[in-house]
Amino acid sequence: MVLDWCYGRLPAFELLIPFSCEDLSSLGPAPVSLCQLVAQRYMPLKEVLPLMAAAGSHLLFVLHGLERLNLDFRLAGTGLCSDPEQPEEPAAIIVNLLRKYMLPEASILVTTRPSAIGRIPSKYVGRYGEICGFSDTNLQKLYFQLRLNQPDRGCGSGVSAAPAQRDNLVQMLSRNLEGHHQIAAACFLPSYCWLVCATLHFLHAPTPAGQTLTSIYTSFLRLNFSGETLDSTDASNLSLMAYAARTMGKLAYEGVSSRKTYFSEEDVCGCLEAGIKTEEEFQLLHIFRRDALRFFLAPCVEPGRAGTFVFTVPAMQEYLAALYIVLGLRKTTLQKVGKEVAELMGRVGEDVSLVLGIMAKLLPLRALPLLFNLIKVVPRVFGRMVGKSREAVAQAMVLEMFREEDYYNDDVLDQMGASILGVEGPRRHPDEPPEDEVFELFPIFMGGLLSAHNRAVLAQLGCPIKNLDALENAQAIKKKLGKLGRQVLPPSELLDHLFFHYEFQNQRFSAEVLSSLRQLNLAGVRMTPVKCTVVASVLGSGRHALDEVNLASCQLDPAGLRTLMPVFLRARKLGLQLNSLGPEACKDLRDLLLHDQCQITTLRLSNNPLMAAGVALLMEGLAGNTSVTHLSLLHTGLGDEGLELLAAQLDRNRQLQELNVAYNGAGDTAALALARAAREHPSLELLHLYFNELSSEGRQVLRDLGGAAEGGARVVVSLTEGTAVSEYWSVILSEVQRNLNSWDRARVQRHLELLLRDLEDSRGATLNPWRKAQLLRVEGEVRGLLEQLGGSGS
């Protein structure tokens, strides 16, 4: 509104003066005049102050956040004042403006929390309006279109994706808003629309340094509740967020513990009213219900769930549950009693010990020294009981992180994206039994809340976490992670584990916990920009080498390769199969191979459309590389041009031991040229050429070349070697089996039929029964593959 006035879109007002009531309350009772307040906060308005009284109805005051001020409209409490230049307490100036005693013709717009409306007598109010949210879903969609299609409006960074991708995000979100009523109910509140957009920016845009999912949620709460006390008239000065953490956090944690997301009215009342005994506490509860309860909880709109409540967005339940734990609000009865007893015994222990010491000297009572020592031990015992709570928290967090029931679901980042954008494809039938609720974000938020940045923001919200508490929690978590974190995890769970470390933002902690990690297997995980950032941030600075990094079928692009470069430099075996990497990606792979810290020995690039142009760049890298010994270029679209280029430049590398260029559509001439170059190579031992477009004569020439003389590379073109089975038959068929669903089925069927014919010819040409048995066994394997393809197995 202020900006609209600045740009001339509010012509009814010649002068607009906004005041923050939080700012005014910080001034205290020191007298100051209205003119001085305006001049101090808006220096350019100094010249027009004389016109303020004459502006009449063309003057508009905007008072934002009236609940921050304690206003007293009684004449005995606040005297009358009509002079804008007379010094008064800031609260008195506001009261006289609202009374229309000072500048009576001026217009006044007040914003306040609902619970503070009664602080202004109704006779001074001309019109009330309550802003509830978007009354029209089209306004929601318009908001999302404007927000997501403006790259410079992101949460610290804009979406750098192409316009088509941004449009796709908007369309998927719109469809989900139409079909998924619960997220539409959440987005009724504009602030949750901001959270949805900020989360989408995080999931789909390059992530700014240091930004985490936890920090987005913490910033979201700061934007809504920063510094706000629940009731400014209450002496306890309790922050609204601290009250929410105690009540809503308890409800959230009980839901996580019992694995439920739907809550009855009794559940909600039980958490809100727990421990309330005084009138002041009931007043605070009334204010929280009026002002903030519907911000955290919403009525469930799903069929069959009438009368129940859910957290406005699912992740908020896990965030508040984590906050409840890290703030130490969850205490058992033993912990509460133990703390009080320990403090009491600590206070009286010295006096009692002194008395018992005197009595032991005067009286021959042998039991007194024993009692004396027991009293000394009591405070330490209770102290240890209280300390055990941290280990229990860590144990619960780690067990939640490594639940075997969740091993084969999507990673948490994909789960968040699906909850916002919906799931593509058929939905679960309503009659099917519901799936068990998953709370994998809960332990991740716990780690994120212990990071230094989030603790600083939480302190501003009135929820401080002491450094010592954070350190002890981190040590307990590290102890538990060290025990359970060594197990081999499925790819999605491994990414969740790395995401926990990313949210924690403590490199030393992560380096110690992950020091035993030797294999990074993320095969099949869709590596979006944020996931690449997570992996690079957590593992990029480690010192020990990774025996294998498997990123097969991860939808990687060149930008992802560049982000993951620090991780690749630690890898000995690198698998990048099935990623649709083209010639452009080979520039980054060339730079990787030429890096002086590169220690890759095995590089698998099969099933990527590298083409001849990409191989030319790879050869530049191999020419200056001294570590790669095994290179797989199977099914990379090289063709004759690619194989001829390899043949011409193969001698530029002197360490390569195995080269796989099978299934590349190359003909006899190119394959023979490469085979001859391989035979002359000083270190190459094995060359794979099967499944290329070779004639029967070409295959025979290559077989003869492979066995022509001692030394030189062996050339594998078929399942047979003369009348015997090739020792590499299982390698060939396992590659076919692994890629059966991704390769051209008709082409694979044709090649398998040729291999089957070779096997039958070899079996007919040998009289050795052992060889015949081996050939029959391999024939059976080939026939089985042909049957899977729907071809003839006979």
Short mmCIF file of N, CA, C and O in Angstrom, two decimals, residues 116-232:
data_model
loop_
_atom_site.label_atom_id
_atom_site.label_comp_id
_atom_site.label_asym_id
_atom_site.label_seq_id
_atom_site.Cartn_x
_atom_site.Cartn_y
_atom_site.Cartn_z
N ALA A 116 -6.12 -8.68 19.72
CA ALA A 116 -5.89 -7.33 20.24
C ALA A 116 -6.93 -6.33 19.75
O ALA A 116 -6.82 -5.14 20.05
N ILE A 117 -7.94 -6.79 19.03
CA ILE A 117 -8.96 -5.86 18.51
C ILE A 117 -9.66 -5.12 19.65
O ILE A 117 -9.94 -3.93 19.56
N GLY A 118 -9.90 -5.86 20.73
CA GLY A 118 -10.63 -5.27 21.85
C GLY A 118 -9.88 -4.17 22.57
O GLY A 118 -10.45 -3.50 23.45
N ARG A 119 -8.61 -3.94 22.25
CA ARG A 119 -7.85 -2.89 22.93
C ARG A 119 -8.28 -1.49 22.48
O ARG A 119 -7.97 -0.51 23.14
N ILE A 120 -8.96 -1.40 21.35
CA ILE A 120 -9.47 -0.11 20.87
C ILE A 120 -10.98 -0.12 21.07
O ILE A 120 -11.68 -0.97 20.52
N PRO A 121 -11.51 0.80 21.85
CA PRO A 121 -12.98 0.86 22.02
C PRO A 121 -13.68 0.98 20.67
O PRO A 121 -13.21 1.68 19.76
N SER A 122 -14.79 0.28 20.53
CA SER A 122 -15.48 0.21 19.23
C SER A 122 -15.94 1.57 18.73
O SER A 122 -16.08 1.77 17.52
N LYS A 123 -16.17 2.53 19.66
CA LYS A 123 -16.65 3.85 19.20
C LYS A 123 -15.59 4.59 18.40
O LYS A 123 -15.90 5.54 17.68
N TYR A 124 -14.31 4.15 18.49
CA TYR A 124 -13.26 4.81 17.73
C TYR A 124 -12.98 4.11 16.39
O TYR A 124 -12.08 4.52 15.66
N VAL A 125 -13.71 3.05 16.09
CA VAL A 125 -13.44 2.27 14.87
C VAL A 125 -14.59 2.45 13.89
O VAL A 125 -15.75 2.22 14.24
N GLY A 126 -14.25 2.86 12.68
CA GLY A 126 -15.28 3.06 11.66
C GLY A 126 -15.56 1.80 10.86
O GLY A 126 -16.68 1.56 10.41
N ARG A 127 -14.55 0.95 10.66
CA ARG A 127 -14.74 -0.25 9.83
C ARG A 127 -13.74 -1.33 10.25
O ARG A 127 -12.58 -1.03 10.49
N TYR A 128 -14.25 -2.57 10.34
CA TYR A 128 -13.39 -3.72 10.62
C TYR A 128 -13.26 -4.55 9.34
O TYR A 128 -14.22 -4.68 8.58
N GLY A 129 -12.09 -5.14 9.15
CA GLY A 129 -11.93 -6.10 8.06
C GLY A 129 -10.93 -7.16 8.48
O GLY A 129 -9.85 -6.83 8.97
N GLU A 130 -11.30 -8.43 8.32
CA GLU A 130 -10.38 -9.51 8.68
C GLU A 130 -9.86 -10.16 7.40
O GLU A 130 -10.64 -10.64 6.56
N ILE A 131 -8.53 -10.16 7.26
CA ILE A 131 -7.91 -10.77 6.08
C ILE A 131 -7.67 -12.24 6.39
O ILE A 131 -6.82 -12.57 7.22
N CYS A 132 -8.41 -13.12 5.75
CA CYS A 132 -8.34 -14.55 6.04
C CYS A 132 -7.45 -15.29 5.06
O CYS A 132 -6.79 -16.27 5.43
N GLY A 133 -7.44 -14.90 3.81
CA GLY A 133 -6.66 -15.62 2.81
C GLY A 133 -7.24 -15.38 1.43
O GLY A 133 -8.04 -14.47 1.21
N PHE A 134 -6.82 -16.24 0.49
CA PHE A 134 -7.30 -16.13 -0.88
C PHE A 134 -8.73 -16.66 -0.97
O PHE A 134 -8.97 -17.86 -0.77
N SER A 135 -9.66 -15.80 -1.28
CA SER A 135 -11.04 -16.26 -1.42
C SER A 135 -11.30 -16.85 -2.80
O SER A 135 -12.31 -17.52 -3.01
N ASP A 136 -10.39 -16.63 -3.74
CA ASP A 136 -10.55 -17.11 -5.11
C ASP A 136 -9.31 -17.93 -5.48
O ASP A 136 -8.18 -17.44 -5.39
N THR A 137 -9.52 -19.19 -5.88
CA THR A 137 -8.37 -20.03 -6.24
C THR A 137 -7.62 -19.47 -7.43
O THR A 137 -6.43 -19.76 -7.60
N ASN A 138 -8.29 -18.68 -8.28
CA ASN A 138 -7.58 -18.07 -9.41
C ASN A 138 -6.52 -17.09 -8.92
O ASN A 138 -5.49 -16.90 -9.58
N LEU A 139 -6.76 -16.47 -7.76
CA LEU A 139 -5.74 -15.58 -7.20
C LEU A 139 -4.53 -16.39 -6.74
O LEU A 139 -3.39 -15.94 -6.87
N GLN A 140 -4.78 -17.58 -6.21
CA GLN A 140 -3.67 -18.47 -5.86
C GLN A 140 -2.81 -18.75 -7.09
O GLN A 140 -1.58 -18.61 -7.06
N LYS A 141 -3.46 -19.16 -8.16
CA LYS A 141 -2.72 -19.51 -9.38
C LYS A 141 -1.97 -18.30 -9.93
O LYS A 141 -0.83 -18.42 -10.40
N LEU A 142 -2.59 -17.13 -9.87
CA LEU A 142 -1.92 -15.92 -10.34
C LEU A 142 -0.68 -15.64 -9.51
O LEU A 142 0.38 -15.28 -10.04
N TYR A 143 -0.81 -15.81 -8.18
CA TYR A 143 0.34 -15.61 -7.30
C TYR A 143 1.48 -16.54 -7.70
O TYR A 143 2.64 -16.12 -7.82
N PHE A 144 1.17 -17.83 -7.90
CA PHE A 144 2.21 -18.80 -8.24
C PHE A 144 2.83 -18.49 -9.60
O PHE A 144 4.04 -18.63 -9.79
N GLN A 145 2.02 -18.08 -10.55
CA GLN A 145 2.57 -17.74 -11.87
C GLN A 145 3.54 -16.57 -11.77
O GLN A 145 4.63 -16.60 -12.35
N LEU A 146 3.14 -15.53 -11.04
CA LEU A 146 4.01 -14.36 -10.90
C LEU A 146 5.29 -14.72 -10.14
O LEU A 146 6.38 -14.30 -10.51
N ARG A 147 5.14 -15.50 -9.11
CA ARG A 147 6.28 -15.81 -8.23
C ARG A 147 7.27 -16.76 -8.90
O ARG A 147 8.49 -16.56 -8.83
N LEU A 148 6.75 -17.80 -9.53
CA LEU A 148 7.63 -18.82 -10.11
C LEU A 148 8.20 -18.41 -11.45
O LEU A 148 9.20 -18.96 -11.89
N ASN A 149 7.57 -17.46 -12.13
CA ASN A 149 8.06 -17.04 -13.44
C ASN A 149 8.96 -15.81 -13.39
O ASN A 149 9.31 -15.27 -14.42
N GLN A 150 9.31 -15.35 -12.19
CA GLN A 150 10.23 -14.23 -12.05
C GLN A 150 11.49 -14.73 -11.38
O GLN A 150 11.53 -14.91 -10.16
N PRO A 151 12.56 -14.97 -12.16
CA PRO A 151 13.77 -15.57 -11.60
C PRO A 151 14.39 -14.78 -10.47
O PRO A 151 15.05 -15.33 -9.61
N ASP A 152 14.21 -13.47 -10.46
CA ASP A 152 14.87 -12.66 -9.43
C ASP A 152 14.06 -12.58 -8.15
O ASP A 152 14.41 -11.87 -7.23
N ARG A 153 12.95 -13.33 -8.07
CA ARG A 153 12.11 -13.22 -6.88
C ARG A 153 12.24 -14.45 -5.97
O ARG A 153 11.42 -14.68 -5.10
N GLY A 154 13.28 -15.25 -6.20
CA GLY A 154 13.42 -16.48 -5.42
C GLY A 154 13.87 -16.21 -4.00
O GLY A 154 14.16 -15.10 -3.59
N CYS A 155 13.95 -17.27 -3.24
CA CYS A 155 14.39 -17.19 -1.84
C CYS A 155 15.90 -17.09 -1.80
O CYS A 155 16.61 -18.06 -1.56
N GLY A 156 16.41 -15.93 -2.14
CA GLY A 156 17.84 -15.74 -2.17
C GLY A 156 18.44 -16.07 -3.52
O GLY A 156 19.56 -15.73 -3.82
N SER A 157 17.70 -16.77 -4.36
CA SER A 157 18.20 -17.12 -5.68
C SER A 157 17.01 -17.41 -6.56
O SER A 157 15.99 -17.90 -6.12
N GLY A 158 17.13 -17.13 -7.83
CA GLY A 158 16.02 -17.37 -8.72
C GLY A 158 16.11 -18.70 -9.41
O GLY A 158 17.13 -19.36 -9.42
N VAL A 159 15.01 -19.12 -9.97
CA VAL A 159 15.00 -20.34 -10.76
C VAL A 159 15.66 -20.04 -12.09
O VAL A 159 15.19 -19.21 -12.85
N SER A 160 16.78 -20.71 -12.35
CA SER A 160 17.49 -20.45 -13.59
C SER A 160 17.05 -21.41 -14.68
O SER A 160 17.70 -21.49 -15.72
N ALA A 161 16.00 -22.18 -14.44
CA ALA A 161 15.53 -23.13 -15.43
C ALA A 161 14.94 -22.39 -16.62
O ALA A 161 14.63 -21.20 -16.56
N ALA A 162 14.79 -23.13 -17.71
CA ALA A 162 14.20 -22.56 -18.91
C ALA A 162 12.74 -22.21 -18.66
O ALA A 162 12.09 -22.79 -17.79
N PRO A 163 12.21 -21.24 -19.42
CA PRO A 163 10.79 -20.88 -19.23
C PRO A 163 9.86 -22.07 -19.35
O PRO A 163 8.87 -22.15 -18.62
N ALA A 164 10.18 -23.01 -20.23
CA ALA A 164 9.32 -24.19 -20.38
C ALA A 164 9.27 -25.00 -19.09
O ALA A 164 8.21 -25.50 -18.70
N GLN A 165 10.40 -25.12 -18.42
CA GLN A 165 10.42 -25.88 -17.17
C GLN A 165 9.65 -25.14 -16.08
O GLN A 165 8.92 -25.76 -15.29
N ARG A 166 9.78 -23.81 -16.05
CA ARG A 166 9.02 -23.04 -15.05
C ARG A 166 7.52 -23.15 -15.32
O ARG A 166 6.72 -23.30 -14.39
N ASP A 167 7.13 -23.09 -16.60
CA ASP A 167 5.72 -23.26 -16.93
C ASP A 167 5.22 -24.64 -16.51
O ASP A 167 4.08 -24.79 -16.05
N ASN A 168 6.07 -25.65 -16.69
CA ASN A 168 5.69 -27.00 -16.30
C ASN A 168 5.46 -27.09 -14.79
O ASN A 168 4.51 -27.75 -14.33
N LEU A 169 6.31 -26.42 -14.00
CA LEU A 169 6.12 -26.39 -12.56
C LEU A 169 4.78 -25.76 -12.20
O LEU A 169 4.04 -26.28 -11.35
N VAL A 170 4.47 -24.64 -12.84
CA VAL A 170 3.21 -23.95 -12.56
C VAL A 170 2.02 -24.84 -12.92
O VAL A 170 1.04 -24.93 -12.17
N GLN A 171 2.10 -25.51 -14.07
CA GLN A 171 0.99 -26.37 -14.51
C GLN A 171 0.79 -27.55 -13.56
O GLN A 171 -0.34 -27.88 -13.18
N MET A 172 1.90 -28.19 -13.15
CA MET A 172 1.79 -29.33 -12.23
C MET A 172 1.22 -28.87 -10.89
O MET A 172 0.37 -29.55 -10.30
N LEU A 173 1.67 -27.72 -10.41
CA LEU A 173 1.17 -27.20 -9.14
C LEU A 173 -0.32 -26.86 -9.25
O LEU A 173 -1.11 -27.16 -8.34
N SER A 174 -0.72 -26.26 -10.37
CA SER A 174 -2.14 -25.91 -10.56
C SER A 174 -3.00 -27.16 -10.58
O SER A 174 -4.09 -27.20 -9.98
N ARG A 175 -2.55 -28.21 -11.28
CA ARG A 175 -3.31 -29.46 -11.33
C ARG A 175 -3.45 -30.07 -9.93
O ARG A 175 -4.50 -30.59 -9.56
N ASN A 176 -2.37 -29.99 -9.15
CA ASN A 176 -2.44 -30.56 -7.81
C ASN A 176 -3.35 -29.75 -6.90
O ASN A 176 -4.03 -30.30 -6.04
N LEU A 177 -3.36 -28.43 -7.09
CA LEU A 177 -4.27 -27.60 -6.30
C LEU A 177 -5.73 -27.93 -6.61
O LEU A 177 -6.59 -27.88 -5.73
N GLU A 178 -5.98 -28.28 -7.87
CA GLU A 178 -7.35 -28.62 -8.26
C GLU A 178 -7.76 -30.00 -7.75
O GLU A 178 -8.91 -30.21 -7.36
N GLY A 179 -6.82 -30.95 -7.74
CA GLY A 179 -7.19 -32.32 -7.38
C GLY A 179 -6.90 -32.69 -5.95
O GLY A 179 -7.45 -33.66 -5.43
N HIS A 180 -6.03 -31.94 -5.27
CA HIS A 180 -5.65 -32.29 -3.90
C HIS A 180 -6.12 -31.16 -3.00
O HIS A 180 -5.48 -30.15 -2.84
N HIS A 181 -7.26 -31.36 -2.37
CA HIS A 181 -7.93 -30.26 -1.67
C HIS A 181 -7.16 -29.79 -0.43
O HIS A 181 -7.30 -28.66 -0.01
N GLN A 182 -6.34 -30.68 0.18
CA GLN A 182 -5.67 -30.28 1.41
C GLN A 182 -4.60 -29.23 1.16
O GLN A 182 -4.48 -28.26 1.92
N ILE A 183 -3.84 -29.37 0.08
CA ILE A 183 -2.83 -28.35 -0.20
C ILE A 183 -3.50 -27.06 -0.65
O ILE A 183 -3.00 -25.96 -0.38
N ALA A 184 -4.66 -27.17 -1.30
CA ALA A 184 -5.41 -25.96 -1.66
C ALA A 184 -5.88 -25.23 -0.41
O ALA A 184 -5.86 -24.00 -0.33
N ALA A 185 -6.28 -26.01 0.62
CA ALA A 185 -6.69 -25.39 1.89
C ALA A 185 -5.51 -24.71 2.56
O ALA A 185 -5.65 -23.63 3.16
N ALA A 186 -4.32 -25.32 2.47
CA ALA A 186 -3.12 -24.70 3.05
C ALA A 186 -2.80 -23.40 2.36
O ALA A 186 -2.47 -22.39 2.99
N CYS A 187 -2.90 -23.41 1.03
CA CYS A 187 -2.56 -22.22 0.25
C CYS A 187 -3.64 -21.15 0.30
O CYS A 187 -3.51 -20.11 -0.34
N PHE A 188 -4.71 -21.41 1.06
CA PHE A 188 -5.67 -20.35 1.34
C PHE A 188 -4.98 -19.21 2.10
O PHE A 188 -5.31 -18.04 1.93
N LEU A 189 -3.97 -19.55 2.91
CA LEU A 189 -3.17 -18.55 3.61
C LEU A 189 -2.02 -18.11 2.71
O LEU A 189 -1.21 -18.94 2.30
N PRO A 190 -1.94 -16.82 2.37
CA PRO A 190 -0.89 -16.37 1.44
C PRO A 190 0.53 -16.70 1.90
O PRO A 190 1.39 -16.97 1.09
N SER A 191 0.76 -16.71 3.22
CA SER A 191 2.12 -16.99 3.69
C SER A 191 2.53 -18.42 3.35
O SER A 191 3.71 -18.69 3.09
N TYR A 192 1.56 -19.36 3.32
CA TYR A 192 1.91 -20.72 2.92
C TYR A 192 2.16 -20.81 1.42
O TYR A 192 2.89 -21.69 0.97
N CYS A 193 1.56 -19.92 0.65
CA CYS A 193 1.90 -19.85 -0.77
C CYS A 193 3.37 -19.47 -0.92
O CYS A 193 4.08 -19.97 -1.79
N TRP A 194 3.81 -18.54 -0.05
CA TRP A 194 5.23 -18.17 -0.07
C TRP A 194 6.09 -19.39 0.25
O TRP A 194 7.11 -19.63 -0.40
N LEU A 195 5.68 -20.18 1.25
CA LEU A 195 6.46 -21.36 1.65
C LEU A 195 6.51 -22.38 0.51
O LEU A 195 7.56 -22.98 0.26
N VAL A 196 5.39 -22.57 -0.18
CA VAL A 196 5.36 -23.51 -1.31
C VAL A 196 6.33 -23.06 -2.39
O VAL A 196 7.12 -23.85 -2.91
N CYS A 197 6.31 -21.77 -2.71
CA CYS A 197 7.21 -21.26 -3.75
C CYS A 197 8.67 -21.35 -3.32
O CYS A 197 9.54 -21.72 -4.11
N ALA A 198 8.94 -21.00 -2.06
CA ALA A 198 10.32 -21.08 -1.56
C ALA A 198 10.83 -22.52 -1.60
O ALA A 198 11.99 -22.77 -1.95
N THR A 199 9.95 -23.48 -1.28
CA THR A 199 10.34 -24.89 -1.32
C THR A 199 10.60 -25.33 -2.75
O THR A 199 11.57 -26.06 -3.03
N LEU A 200 9.76 -24.90 -3.69
CA LEU A 200 9.97 -25.26 -5.10
C LEU A 200 11.26 -24.65 -5.63
O LEU A 200 11.98 -25.28 -6.40
N HIS A 201 11.55 -23.42 -5.24
CA HIS A 201 12.83 -22.81 -5.63
C HIS A 201 13.99 -23.65 -5.10
O HIS A 201 14.97 -23.89 -5.80
N PHE A 202 13.88 -24.09 -3.86
CA PHE A 202 14.94 -24.90 -3.25
C PHE A 202 15.12 -26.22 -4.00
O PHE A 202 16.24 -26.66 -4.23
N LEU A 203 14.00 -26.85 -4.39
CA LEU A 203 14.06 -28.17 -5.01
C LEU A 203 14.49 -28.12 -6.46
O LEU A 203 15.08 -29.07 -6.97
N HIS A 204 14.21 -27.00 -7.16
CA HIS A 204 14.40 -26.98 -8.61
C HIS A 204 15.36 -25.91 -9.10
O HIS A 204 15.56 -25.80 -10.31
N ALA A 205 15.94 -25.12 -8.22
CA ALA A 205 16.86 -24.07 -8.66
C ALA A 205 18.22 -24.32 -8.05
O ALA A 205 18.35 -25.03 -7.05
N PRO A 206 19.27 -23.73 -8.63
CA PRO A 206 20.59 -23.80 -7.97
C PRO A 206 20.50 -23.22 -6.57
O PRO A 206 19.96 -22.13 -6.36
N THR A 207 20.99 -23.96 -5.59
CA THR A 207 20.81 -23.58 -4.19
C THR A 207 21.90 -22.62 -3.74
O THR A 207 23.09 -22.90 -3.92
N PRO A 208 21.53 -21.47 -3.18
CA PRO A 208 22.56 -20.55 -2.65
C PRO A 208 23.36 -21.22 -1.55
O PRO A 208 22.87 -22.09 -0.84
N ALA A 209 24.61 -20.80 -1.40
CA ALA A 209 25.49 -21.39 -0.39
C ALA A 209 24.88 -21.23 1.00
O ALA A 209 24.47 -20.14 1.38
N GLY A 210 24.82 -22.32 1.73
CA GLY A 210 24.34 -22.28 3.10
C GLY A 210 22.84 -22.38 3.27
O GLY A 210 22.36 -22.53 4.39
N GLN A 211 22.09 -22.31 2.17
CA GLN A 211 20.63 -22.41 2.32
C GLN A 211 20.22 -23.87 2.47
O GLN A 211 20.67 -24.73 1.72
N THR A 212 19.39 -24.14 3.46
CA THR A 212 18.91 -25.50 3.71
C THR A 212 17.39 -25.48 3.79
O THR A 212 16.77 -24.42 3.91
N LEU A 213 16.81 -26.67 3.75
CA LEU A 213 15.36 -26.77 3.88
C LEU A 213 14.93 -26.30 5.27
O LEU A 213 13.92 -25.61 5.42
N THR A 214 15.71 -26.67 6.28
CA THR A 214 15.38 -26.23 7.64
C THR A 214 15.42 -24.71 7.74
O THR A 214 14.56 -24.10 8.40
N SER A 215 16.40 -24.09 7.10
CA SER A 215 16.50 -22.63 7.18
C SER A 215 15.32 -21.95 6.49
O SER A 215 14.90 -20.87 6.90
N ILE A 216 14.76 -22.59 5.45
CA ILE A 216 13.57 -22.03 4.80
C ILE A 216 12.40 -22.03 5.77
O ILE A 216 11.68 -21.03 5.90
N TYR A 217 12.20 -23.14 6.48
CA TYR A 217 11.09 -23.22 7.43
C TYR A 217 11.33 -22.29 8.61
O TYR A 217 10.38 -21.66 9.11
N THR A 218 12.56 -22.19 9.06
CA THR A 218 12.85 -21.27 10.18
C THR A 218 12.64 -19.83 9.74
O THR A 218 12.07 -19.02 10.48
N SER A 219 13.08 -19.49 8.53
CA SER A 219 12.87 -18.13 8.01
C SER A 219 11.38 -17.85 7.83
O SER A 219 10.91 -16.74 8.07
N PHE A 220 10.64 -18.86 7.40
CA PHE A 220 9.19 -18.73 7.23
C PHE A 220 8.53 -18.35 8.56
O PHE A 220 7.68 -17.45 8.62
N LEU A 221 8.92 -19.02 9.64
CA LEU A 221 8.35 -18.70 10.95
C LEU A 221 8.83 -17.34 11.44
O LEU A 221 8.08 -16.62 12.11
N ARG A 222 10.06 -16.98 11.10
CA ARG A 222 10.53 -15.65 11.50
C ARG A 222 9.75 -14.56 10.76
O ARG A 222 9.41 -13.52 11.34
N LEU A 223 9.45 -14.78 9.50
CA LEU A 223 8.68 -13.80 8.74
C LEU A 223 7.30 -13.59 9.35
O LEU A 223 6.74 -12.49 9.30
N ASN A 224 6.75 -14.65 9.92
CA ASN A 224 5.40 -14.57 10.47
C ASN A 224 5.36 -14.16 11.94
O ASN A 224 4.42 -13.50 12.38
N PHE A 225 6.37 -14.57 12.73
CA PHE A 225 6.30 -14.38 14.18
C PHE A 225 7.54 -13.72 14.77
O PHE A 225 7.73 -13.80 15.98
N SER A 226 8.37 -13.10 13.97
CA SER A 226 9.65 -12.60 14.48
C SER A 226 9.44 -11.66 15.67
O SER A 226 8.82 -10.61 15.55
N GLY A 227 10.01 -12.04 16.81
CA GLY A 227 10.00 -11.17 17.98
C GLY A 227 8.66 -10.97 18.63
O GLY A 227 8.56 -10.23 19.63
N GLU A 228 7.60 -11.59 18.14
CA GLU A 228 6.27 -11.34 18.70
C GLU A 228 6.09 -12.08 20.03
O GLU A 228 6.38 -13.27 20.13
N THR A 229 5.62 -11.35 21.03
CA THR A 229 5.23 -11.99 22.27
C THR A 229 3.77 -12.41 22.15
O THR A 229 3.00 -11.82 21.39
N LEU A 230 3.42 -13.42 22.92
CA LEU A 230 2.05 -13.92 22.85
C LEU A 230 1.07 -12.86 23.34
O LEU A 230 0.03 -12.64 22.74
N ASP A 231 1.44 -12.18 24.41
CA ASP A 231 0.58 -11.12 24.96
C ASP A 231 1.49 -10.05 25.54
O ASP A 231 2.19 -10.29 26.53
N SER A 232 1.47 -8.87 24.92
CA SER A 232 2.36 -7.79 25.37
C SER A 232 1.99 -7.28 26.75
O SER A 232 2.79 -6.61 27.41
#
